[in-house]
Amino acid sequence: MNIVLLGPPGAGKGTQGVVLSKNYRIPHISTGDILREAVKRGTPLGKKAKAFMDSGELVPDEVVVGIVVDALSQDGTKEGYILDGFPRTLKQAEELDAALKRKASGIDMVLYFEIPEEIAIERLTGRRVCRKCGANFHIKNIPPKKEGICDKCGGELFQRPDDKLETVKNRLKIYEIQTRPLIEYYMNKNILKKVSGALDVKDLFKELCQVFSEAKLV
Ligand code: AMP
């Protein structure tokens, strides 16, 4: 099954992407994760992307489309994949469609994670990430046992630069302008399914499994 996770930052796409990927044994392709890794390593891609990411702006379409086309050409994607955070603009969606059409393939379902803005803001600004192993915590919802320290590996927890309040507001504004039109784009193709990103991780996962099974994707 070829799935796209669509929705504003903070709607839970990344968390469900990881869980679904484990459960259905298909790759989770997150453009945000790929770009963050490139920034961390200081590769040419990372150097190009860093300023856009730190300010909450989108990385140019041609850069991200290239990343995804490359990822989808890997062998592991034959049984399906979960695209998380891509496409984010109409241009990206059209280029994705064109690239898949060339392979006689296509997207089976787009899951639209709907969430009230205030919950997204609270989730993002409270998020803390381990510098060493990348585990995610939240100052209120998933607090670490010892403040500022990762429960899993003892690494230091930090706030992503783009999770600061001002940048979060900019990311949400950009989502509204550049990404929201994709809801209609996929609705017109009859492959959009709306789910509640405000549900807790387990409940939303259950709902997604049900949706896949009803759509006979699994
Ligand atoms: P995310 O972790 O998905 O919120 O992505 C973090 C940041 O990476 C975004 O704020 C953008 O700067 C960049 N990014 C990720 N995916 C895309 C995309 N599809 N198009 C443009 N920029 C992206």
PDB file of C-alpha atoms and ligand atoms in Angstrom:
ATOM      1  CA  MET A   1       0.000   0.000   0.000  1.00  0.00           C
ATOM      2  CA  ASN A   2       1.260   3.404  -1.004  1.00  0.00           C
ATOM      3  CA  ILE A   3       0.189   5.930   1.610  1.00  0.00           C
ATOM      4  CA  VAL A   4       0.611   9.674   2.114  1.00  0.00           C
ATOM      5  CA  LEU A   5       0.294  11.275   5.558  1.00  0.00           C
ATOM      6  CA  LEU A   6      -0.996  14.821   5.178  1.00  0.00           C
ATOM      7  CA  GLY A   7      -1.709  17.409   7.853  1.00  0.00           C
ATOM      8  CA  PRO A   8      -0.220  20.343   9.741  1.00  0.00           C
ATOM      9  CA  PRO A   9       2.947  20.053  11.783  1.00  0.00           C
ATOM     10  CA  GLY A  10       2.117  18.594  15.210  1.00  0.00           C
ATOM     11  CA  ALA A  11      -0.776  16.444  13.952  1.00  0.00           C
ATOM     12  CA  GLY A  12       1.023  13.167  14.758  1.00  0.00           C
ATOM     13  CA  LYS A  13       2.093  12.129  11.245  1.00  0.00           C
ATOM     14  CA  GLY A  14       5.663  11.294  12.289  1.00  0.00           C
ATOM     15  CA  THR A  15       4.599   9.198  15.286  1.00  0.00           C
ATOM     16  CA  GLN A  16       2.016   7.209  13.304  1.00  0.00           C
ATOM     17  CA  GLY A  17       4.460   6.888  10.400  1.00  0.00           C
ATOM     18  CA  VAL A  18       6.920   5.049  12.653  1.00  0.00           C
ATOM     19  CA  VAL A  19       4.264   2.780  14.190  1.00  0.00           C
ATOM     20  CA  LEU A  20       2.603   1.955  10.856  1.00  0.00           C
ATOM     21  CA  SER A  21       5.945   1.267   9.239  1.00  0.00           C
ATOM     22  CA  LYS A  22       6.818  -1.267  11.972  1.00  0.00           C
ATOM     23  CA  ASN A  23       3.404  -2.892  11.884  1.00  0.00           C
ATOM     24  CA  TYR A  24       3.063  -3.260   8.113  1.00  0.00           C
ATOM     25  CA  ARG A  25       6.796  -3.652   7.409  1.00  0.00           C
ATOM     26  CA  ILE A  26       6.946  -0.966   4.766  1.00  0.00           C
ATOM     27  CA  PRO A  27       9.351   1.976   4.769  1.00  0.00           C
ATOM     28  CA  HIS A  28       8.479   5.281   6.427  1.00  0.00           C
ATOM     29  CA  ILE A  29       9.830   8.019   4.204  1.00  0.00           C
ATOM     30  CA  SER A  30       9.871  11.320   6.084  1.00  0.00           C
ATOM     31  CA  THR A  31      11.354  14.228   4.129  1.00  0.00           C
ATOM     32  CA  GLY A  32      11.747  16.141   7.427  1.00  0.00           C
ATOM     33  CA  ASP A  33      13.833  13.273   8.912  1.00  0.00           C
ATOM     34  CA  ILE A  34      15.940  12.928   5.750  1.00  0.00           C
ATOM     35  CA  LEU A  35      16.628  16.673   5.688  1.00  0.00           C
ATOM     36  CA  ARG A  36      17.416  16.840   9.432  1.00  0.00           C
ATOM     37  CA  GLU A  37      19.902  13.993   9.042  1.00  0.00           C
ATOM     38  CA  ALA A  38      21.538  15.831   6.126  1.00  0.00           C
ATOM     39  CA  VAL A  39      21.789  19.019   8.232  1.00  0.00           C
ATOM     40  CA  LYS A  40      23.305  17.053  11.126  1.00  0.00           C
ATOM     41  CA  ARG A  41      25.911  15.536   8.836  1.00  0.00           C
ATOM     42  CA  GLY A  42      26.634  18.842   7.099  1.00  0.00           C
ATOM     43  CA  THR A  43      26.180  17.370   3.594  1.00  0.00           C
ATOM     44  CA  PRO A  44      25.604  19.698   0.580  1.00  0.00           C
ATOM     45  CA  LEU A  45      21.873  18.907   0.839  1.00  0.00           C
ATOM     46  CA  GLY A  46      21.905  19.801   4.532  1.00  0.00           C
ATOM     47  CA  LYS A  47      23.712  23.082   3.880  1.00  0.00           C
ATOM     48  CA  LYS A  48      21.119  24.002   1.268  1.00  0.00           C
ATOM     49  CA  ALA A  49      18.179  23.102   3.526  1.00  0.00           C
ATOM     50  CA  LYS A  50      19.262  24.412   6.943  1.00  0.00           C
ATOM     51  CA  ALA A  51      18.212  28.081   6.734  1.00  0.00           C
ATOM     52  CA  PHE A  52      14.799  27.187   5.299  1.00  0.00           C
ATOM     53  CA  MET A  53      14.201  24.619   8.012  1.00  0.00           C
ATOM     54  CA  ASP A  54      15.347  26.784  10.924  1.00  0.00           C
ATOM     55  CA  SER A  55      12.928  29.531   9.937  1.00  0.00           C
ATOM     56  CA  GLY A  56      10.051  27.121   9.273  1.00  0.00           C
ATOM     57  CA  GLU A  57      10.009  27.814   5.527  1.00  0.00           C
ATOM     58  CA  LEU A  58       9.687  25.044   2.947  1.00  0.00           C
ATOM     59  CA  VAL A  59      12.793  23.716   1.240  1.00  0.00           C
ATOM     60  CA  PRO A  60      12.527  24.330  -2.552  1.00  0.00           C
ATOM     61  CA  ASP A  61      10.348  21.838  -4.444  1.00  0.00           C
ATOM     62  CA  GLU A  62      13.091  20.556  -6.773  1.00  0.00           C
ATOM     63  CA  VAL A  63      15.265  19.607  -3.774  1.00  0.00           C
ATOM     64  CA  VAL A  64      12.591  17.593  -1.958  1.00  0.00           C
ATOM     65  CA  VAL A  65      11.145  16.029  -5.109  1.00  0.00           C
ATOM     66  CA  GLY A  66      14.631  14.730  -5.903  1.00  0.00           C
ATOM     67  CA  ILE A  67      14.928  13.192  -2.432  1.00  0.00           C
ATOM     68  CA  VAL A  68      11.592  11.399  -2.715  1.00  0.00           C
ATOM     69  CA  VAL A  69      12.048  10.139  -6.290  1.00  0.00           C
ATOM     70  CA  ASP A  70      15.371   8.732  -5.148  1.00  0.00           C
ATOM     71  CA  ALA A  71      13.846   7.088  -2.056  1.00  0.00           C
ATOM     72  CA  LEU A  72      11.027   5.552  -4.110  1.00  0.00           C
ATOM     73  CA  SER A  73      13.482   3.985  -6.514  1.00  0.00           C
ATOM     74  CA  GLN A  74      14.926   1.834  -3.690  1.00  0.00           C
ATOM     75  CA  ASP A  75      14.073  -1.879  -3.670  1.00  0.00           C
ATOM     76  CA  GLY A  76      12.444  -1.808  -0.232  1.00  0.00           C
ATOM     77  CA  THR A  77       9.491   0.217  -1.522  1.00  0.00           C
ATOM     78  CA  LYS A  78       8.093  -2.514  -3.794  1.00  0.00           C
ATOM     79  CA  GLU A  79       5.506  -3.658  -1.229  1.00  0.00           C
ATOM     80  CA  GLY A  80       4.505  -0.084  -0.440  1.00  0.00           C
ATOM     81  CA  TYR A  81       5.589   2.908   1.620  1.00  0.00           C
ATOM     82  CA  ILE A  82       4.413   5.684   3.877  1.00  0.00           C
ATOM     83  CA  LEU A  83       5.225   9.197   2.731  1.00  0.00           C
ATOM     84  CA  ASP A  84       5.275  11.574   5.706  1.00  0.00           C
ATOM     85  CA  GLY A  85       5.521  15.334   5.153  1.00  0.00           C
ATOM     86  CA  PHE A  86       5.582  14.989   1.377  1.00  0.00           C
ATOM     87  CA  PRO A  87       4.013  16.315  -0.786  1.00  0.00           C
ATOM     88  CA  ARG A  88       3.583  19.729   0.821  1.00  0.00           C
ATOM     89  CA  THR A  89       2.835  21.854  -2.256  1.00  0.00           C
ATOM     90  CA  LEU A  90       0.679  21.336  -5.353  1.00  0.00           C
ATOM     91  CA  LYS A  91       3.816  21.258  -7.477  1.00  0.00           C
ATOM     92  CA  GLN A  92       5.249  18.427  -5.352  1.00  0.00           C
ATOM     93  CA  ALA A  93       1.968  16.502  -5.602  1.00  0.00           C
ATOM     94  CA  GLU A  94       1.893  16.837  -9.373  1.00  0.00           C
ATOM     95  CA  GLU A  95       5.510  15.803  -9.724  1.00  0.00           C
ATOM     96  CA  LEU A  96       4.914  12.821  -7.455  1.00  0.00           C
ATOM     97  CA  ASP A  97       1.943  11.751  -9.574  1.00  0.00           C
ATOM     98  CA  ALA A  98       3.975  12.104 -12.758  1.00  0.00           C
ATOM     99  CA  ALA A  99       6.907  10.116 -11.347  1.00  0.00           C
ATOM    100  CA  LEU A 100       4.597   7.320 -10.151  1.00  0.00           C
ATOM    101  CA  LYS A 101       2.692   7.254 -13.428  1.00  0.00           C
ATOM    102  CA  ARG A 102       5.963   6.602 -15.255  1.00  0.00           C
ATOM    103  CA  LYS A 103       6.278   3.476 -13.084  1.00  0.00           C
ATOM    104  CA  ALA A 104       2.615   2.530 -13.662  1.00  0.00           C
ATOM    105  CA  SER A 105       2.063   3.134  -9.961  1.00  0.00           C
ATOM    106  CA  GLY A 106       0.152   5.620  -7.824  1.00  0.00           C
ATOM    107  CA  ILE A 107      -0.905   6.644  -4.317  1.00  0.00           C
ATOM    108  CA  ASP A 108      -3.622   4.394  -2.823  1.00  0.00           C
ATOM    109  CA  MET A 109      -4.692   6.604   0.057  1.00  0.00           C
ATOM    110  CA  VAL A 110      -3.989  10.003   1.598  1.00  0.00           C
ATOM    111  CA  LEU A 111      -4.663  10.192   5.315  1.00  0.00           C
ATOM    112  CA  TYR A 112      -5.496  13.722   6.344  1.00  0.00           C
ATOM    113  CA  PHE A 113      -4.683  14.285  10.023  1.00  0.00           C
ATOM    114  CA  GLU A 114      -6.992  17.025  11.237  1.00  0.00           C
ATOM    115  CA  ILE A 115      -6.117  18.819  14.482  1.00  0.00           C
ATOM    116  CA  PRO A 116      -7.104  22.072  16.232  1.00  0.00           C
ATOM    117  CA  GLU A 117      -4.301  24.613  15.915  1.00  0.00           C
ATOM    118  CA  GLU A 118      -3.922  25.141  19.680  1.00  0.00           C
ATOM    119  CA  ILE A 119      -3.229  21.418  20.228  1.00  0.00           C
ATOM    120  CA  ALA A 120      -0.618  21.418  17.437  1.00  0.00           C
ATOM    121  CA  ILE A 121       1.108  24.445  19.008  1.00  0.00           C
ATOM    122  CA  GLU A 122       1.119  22.853  22.453  1.00  0.00           C
ATOM    123  CA  ARG A 123       2.534  19.587  21.103  1.00  0.00           C
ATOM    124  CA  LEU A 124       5.289  21.216  19.055  1.00  0.00           C
ATOM    125  CA  THR A 125       6.504  23.839  21.510  1.00  0.00           C
ATOM    126  CA  GLY A 126       6.592  21.246  24.321  1.00  0.00           C
ATOM    127  CA  ARG A 127       8.461  18.635  22.281  1.00  0.00           C
ATOM    128  CA  ARG A 128      12.006  17.738  23.348  1.00  0.00           C
ATOM    129  CA  VAL A 129      14.306  15.480  21.333  1.00  0.00           C
ATOM    130  CA  CYS A 130      17.346  13.460  22.429  1.00  0.00           C
ATOM    131  CA  ARG A 131      20.510  14.756  20.809  1.00  0.00           C
ATOM    132  CA  LYS A 132      22.024  11.259  20.875  1.00  0.00           C
ATOM    133  CA  CYS A 133      19.304   8.742  19.916  1.00  0.00           C
ATOM    134  CA  GLY A 134      16.573  11.030  18.526  1.00  0.00           C
ATOM    135  CA  ALA A 135      13.860   9.809  20.956  1.00  0.00           C
ATOM    136  CA  ASN A 136      10.956  12.219  21.401  1.00  0.00           C
ATOM    137  CA  PHE A 137       9.580  13.516  24.707  1.00  0.00           C
ATOM    138  CA  HIS A 138       7.112  16.216  25.711  1.00  0.00           C
ATOM    139  CA  ILE A 139       7.460  18.447  28.758  1.00  0.00           C
ATOM    140  CA  LYS A 140       3.837  17.701  29.821  1.00  0.00           C
ATOM    141  CA  ASN A 141       2.548  14.682  27.868  1.00  0.00           C
ATOM    142  CA  ILE A 142       5.655  12.443  27.867  1.00  0.00           C
ATOM    143  CA  PRO A 143       8.015  13.955  30.440  1.00  0.00           C
ATOM    144  CA  PRO A 144      11.403  12.263  30.868  1.00  0.00           C
ATOM    145  CA  LYS A 145      12.090  10.778  34.316  1.00  0.00           C
ATOM    146  CA  LYS A 146      14.889  13.327  34.821  1.00  0.00           C
ATOM    147  CA  GLU A 147      14.408  16.773  33.341  1.00  0.00           C
ATOM    148  CA  GLY A 148      16.511  17.378  30.234  1.00  0.00           C
ATOM    149  CA  ILE A 149      17.846  13.796  30.111  1.00  0.00           C
ATOM    150  CA  CYS A 150      16.772  10.995  27.765  1.00  0.00           C
ATOM    151  CA  ASP A 151      15.237   7.974  29.554  1.00  0.00           C
ATOM    152  CA  LYS A 152      16.475   5.641  26.833  1.00  0.00           C
ATOM    153  CA  CYS A 153      20.170   6.548  26.451  1.00  0.00           C
ATOM    154  CA  GLY A 154      20.969   9.317  28.964  1.00  0.00           C
ATOM    155  CA  GLY A 155      21.569  11.808  26.132  1.00  0.00           C
ATOM    156  CA  GLU A 156      20.795  15.508  26.411  1.00  0.00           C
ATOM    157  CA  LEU A 157      17.279  16.635  25.425  1.00  0.00           C
ATOM    158  CA  PHE A 158      16.900  19.769  23.319  1.00  0.00           C
ATOM    159  CA  GLN A 159      14.214  21.781  21.597  1.00  0.00           C
ATOM    160  CA  ARG A 160      14.317  21.695  17.778  1.00  0.00           C
ATOM    161  CA  PRO A 161      15.011  25.238  16.539  1.00  0.00           C
ATOM    162  CA  ASP A 162      11.838  25.063  14.452  1.00  0.00           C
ATOM    163  CA  ASP A 163       9.760  24.105  17.531  1.00  0.00           C
ATOM    164  CA  LYS A 164      10.188  27.589  19.090  1.00  0.00           C
ATOM    165  CA  LEU A 165       6.821  29.392  19.288  1.00  0.00           C
ATOM    166  CA  GLU A 166       7.473  32.025  16.613  1.00  0.00           C
ATOM    167  CA  THR A 167       8.746  29.431  14.130  1.00  0.00           C
ATOM    168  CA  VAL A 168       5.868  27.064  14.903  1.00  0.00           C
ATOM    169  CA  LYS A 169       3.433  29.885  14.072  1.00  0.00           C
ATOM    170  CA  ASN A 170       5.249  30.443  10.783  1.00  0.00           C
ATOM    171  CA  ARG A 171       5.164  26.701   9.954  1.00  0.00           C
ATOM    172  CA  LEU A 172       1.406  26.633  10.572  1.00  0.00           C
ATOM    173  CA  LYS A 173       0.910  29.729   8.424  1.00  0.00           C
ATOM    174  CA  ILE A 174       2.908  28.150   5.603  1.00  0.00           C
ATOM    175  CA  TYR A 175       0.907  24.956   5.962  1.00  0.00           C
ATOM    176  CA  GLU A 176      -2.329  26.921   5.521  1.00  0.00           C
ATOM    177  CA  ILE A 177      -1.099  28.688   2.397  1.00  0.00           C
ATOM    178  CA  GLN A 178       0.986  26.060   0.618  1.00  0.00           C
ATOM    179  CA  THR A 179      -0.169  22.661   1.866  1.00  0.00           C
ATOM    180  CA  ARG A 180      -3.885  22.980   2.666  1.00  0.00           C
ATOM    181  CA  PRO A 181      -4.815  23.096  -1.079  1.00  0.00           C
ATOM    182  CA  LEU A 182      -3.680  19.460  -1.290  1.00  0.00           C
ATOM    183  CA  ILE A 183      -6.760  18.414   0.683  1.00  0.00           C
ATOM    184  CA  GLU A 184      -8.944  19.412  -2.257  1.00  0.00           C
ATOM    185  CA  TYR A 185      -6.444  18.013  -4.763  1.00  0.00           C
ATOM    186  CA  TYR A 186      -6.674  14.542  -3.219  1.00  0.00           C
ATOM    187  CA  MET A 187     -10.375  14.826  -2.420  1.00  0.00           C
ATOM    188  CA  ASN A 188     -10.993  15.301  -6.137  1.00  0.00           C
ATOM    189  CA  LYS A 189      -9.088  12.096  -6.773  1.00  0.00           C
ATOM    190  CA  ASN A 190     -11.286  10.280  -4.221  1.00  0.00           C
ATOM    191  CA  ILE A 191      -8.360   9.011  -2.199  1.00  0.00           C
ATOM    192  CA  LEU A 192      -8.502  11.344   0.822  1.00  0.00           C
ATOM    193  CA  LYS A 193      -9.527   9.951   4.203  1.00  0.00           C
ATOM    194  CA  LYS A 194      -9.860  12.292   7.176  1.00  0.00           C
ATOM    195  CA  VAL A 195      -8.772  11.111  10.650  1.00  0.00           C
ATOM    196  CA  SER A 196      -8.427  12.894  13.994  1.00  0.00           C
ATOM    197  CA  GLY A 197      -4.831  13.796  14.808  1.00  0.00           C
ATOM    198  CA  ALA A 198      -5.990  14.804  18.289  1.00  0.00           C
ATOM    199  CA  LEU A 199      -6.558  11.152  19.301  1.00  0.00           C
ATOM    200  CA  ASP A 200      -3.885   9.528  21.414  1.00  0.00           C
ATOM    201  CA  VAL A 201      -1.264   7.394  19.660  1.00  0.00           C
ATOM    202  CA  LYS A 202      -2.874   3.992  20.315  1.00  0.00           C
ATOM    203  CA  ASP A 203      -6.425   5.044  19.438  1.00  0.00           C
ATOM    204  CA  LEU A 204      -5.382   6.703  16.197  1.00  0.00           C
ATOM    205  CA  PHE A 205      -3.269   3.697  15.230  1.00  0.00           C
ATOM    206  CA  LYS A 206      -6.308   1.421  15.780  1.00  0.00           C
ATOM    207  CA  GLU A 207      -8.431   3.702  13.634  1.00  0.00           C
ATOM    208  CA  LEU A 208      -5.853   3.719  10.838  1.00  0.00           C
ATOM    209  CA  CYS A 209      -5.635  -0.076  10.826  1.00  0.00           C
ATOM    210  CA  GLN A 210      -9.427  -0.215  10.533  1.00  0.00           C
ATOM    211  CA  VAL A 211      -9.383   2.297   7.666  1.00  0.00           C
ATOM    212  CA  PHE A 212      -6.792   0.208   5.763  1.00  0.00           C
ATOM    213  CA  SER A 213      -8.705  -2.967   6.311  1.00  0.00           C
ATOM    214  CA  GLU A 214     -12.036  -1.435   5.203  1.00  0.00           C
ATOM    215  CA  ALA A 215     -10.344  -0.086   2.073  1.00  0.00           C
ATOM    216  CA  LYS A 216      -8.899  -3.601   1.485  1.00  0.00           C
ATOM    217  CA  LEU A 217      -5.378  -2.208   1.423  1.00  0.00           C
ATOM    218  CA  VAL A 218      -4.156  -4.887   3.841  1.00  0.00           C
TER     219      VAL A 218
HETATM  220  P1  AMP B   1       8.762  18.102   9.325  1.00  0.00           P
HETATM  221  O1  AMP B   1       9.606  17.354  10.282  1.00  0.00           O
HETATM  222  O2  AMP B   1       8.001  17.236   8.368  1.00  0.00           O
HETATM  223  O3  AMP B   1       7.861  19.127  10.005  1.00  0.00           O
HETATM  224  O4  AMP B   1       9.767  18.948   8.387  1.00  0.00           O
HETATM  225  C1  AMP B   1      10.684  19.860   8.956  1.00  0.00           C
HETATM  226  C2  AMP B   1      11.074  20.892   7.919  1.00  0.00           C
HETATM  227  O5  AMP B   1      11.699  20.243   6.793  1.00  0.00           O
HETATM  228  C3  AMP B   1       9.933  21.701   7.309  1.00  0.00           C
HETATM  229  O6  AMP B   1       9.552  22.793   8.119  1.00  0.00           O
HETATM  230  C4  AMP B   1      10.563  22.147   5.997  1.00  0.00           C
HETATM  231  O7  AMP B   1      11.503  23.185   6.176  1.00  0.00           O
HETATM  232  C5  AMP B   1      11.357  20.891   5.585  1.00  0.00           C
HETATM  233  N1  AMP B   1      10.532  19.978   4.766  1.00  0.00           N
HETATM  234  C6  AMP B   1      10.130  18.723   5.096  1.00  0.00           C
HETATM  235  N2  AMP B   1       9.379  18.186   4.134  1.00  0.00           N
HETATM  236  C7  AMP B   1       9.289  19.128   3.144  1.00  0.00           C
HETATM  237  C8  AMP B   1       8.630  19.192   1.891  1.00  0.00           C
HETATM  238  N3  AMP B   1       7.895  18.168   1.428  1.00  0.00           N
HETATM  239  N4  AMP B   1       8.767  20.330   1.154  1.00  0.00           N
HETATM  240  C9  AMP B   1       9.510  21.359   1.582  1.00  0.00           C
HETATM  241  N5  AMP B   1      10.135  21.374   2.768  1.00  0.00           N
HETATM  242  C10 AMP B   1      10.034  20.269   3.548  1.00  0.00           C
END
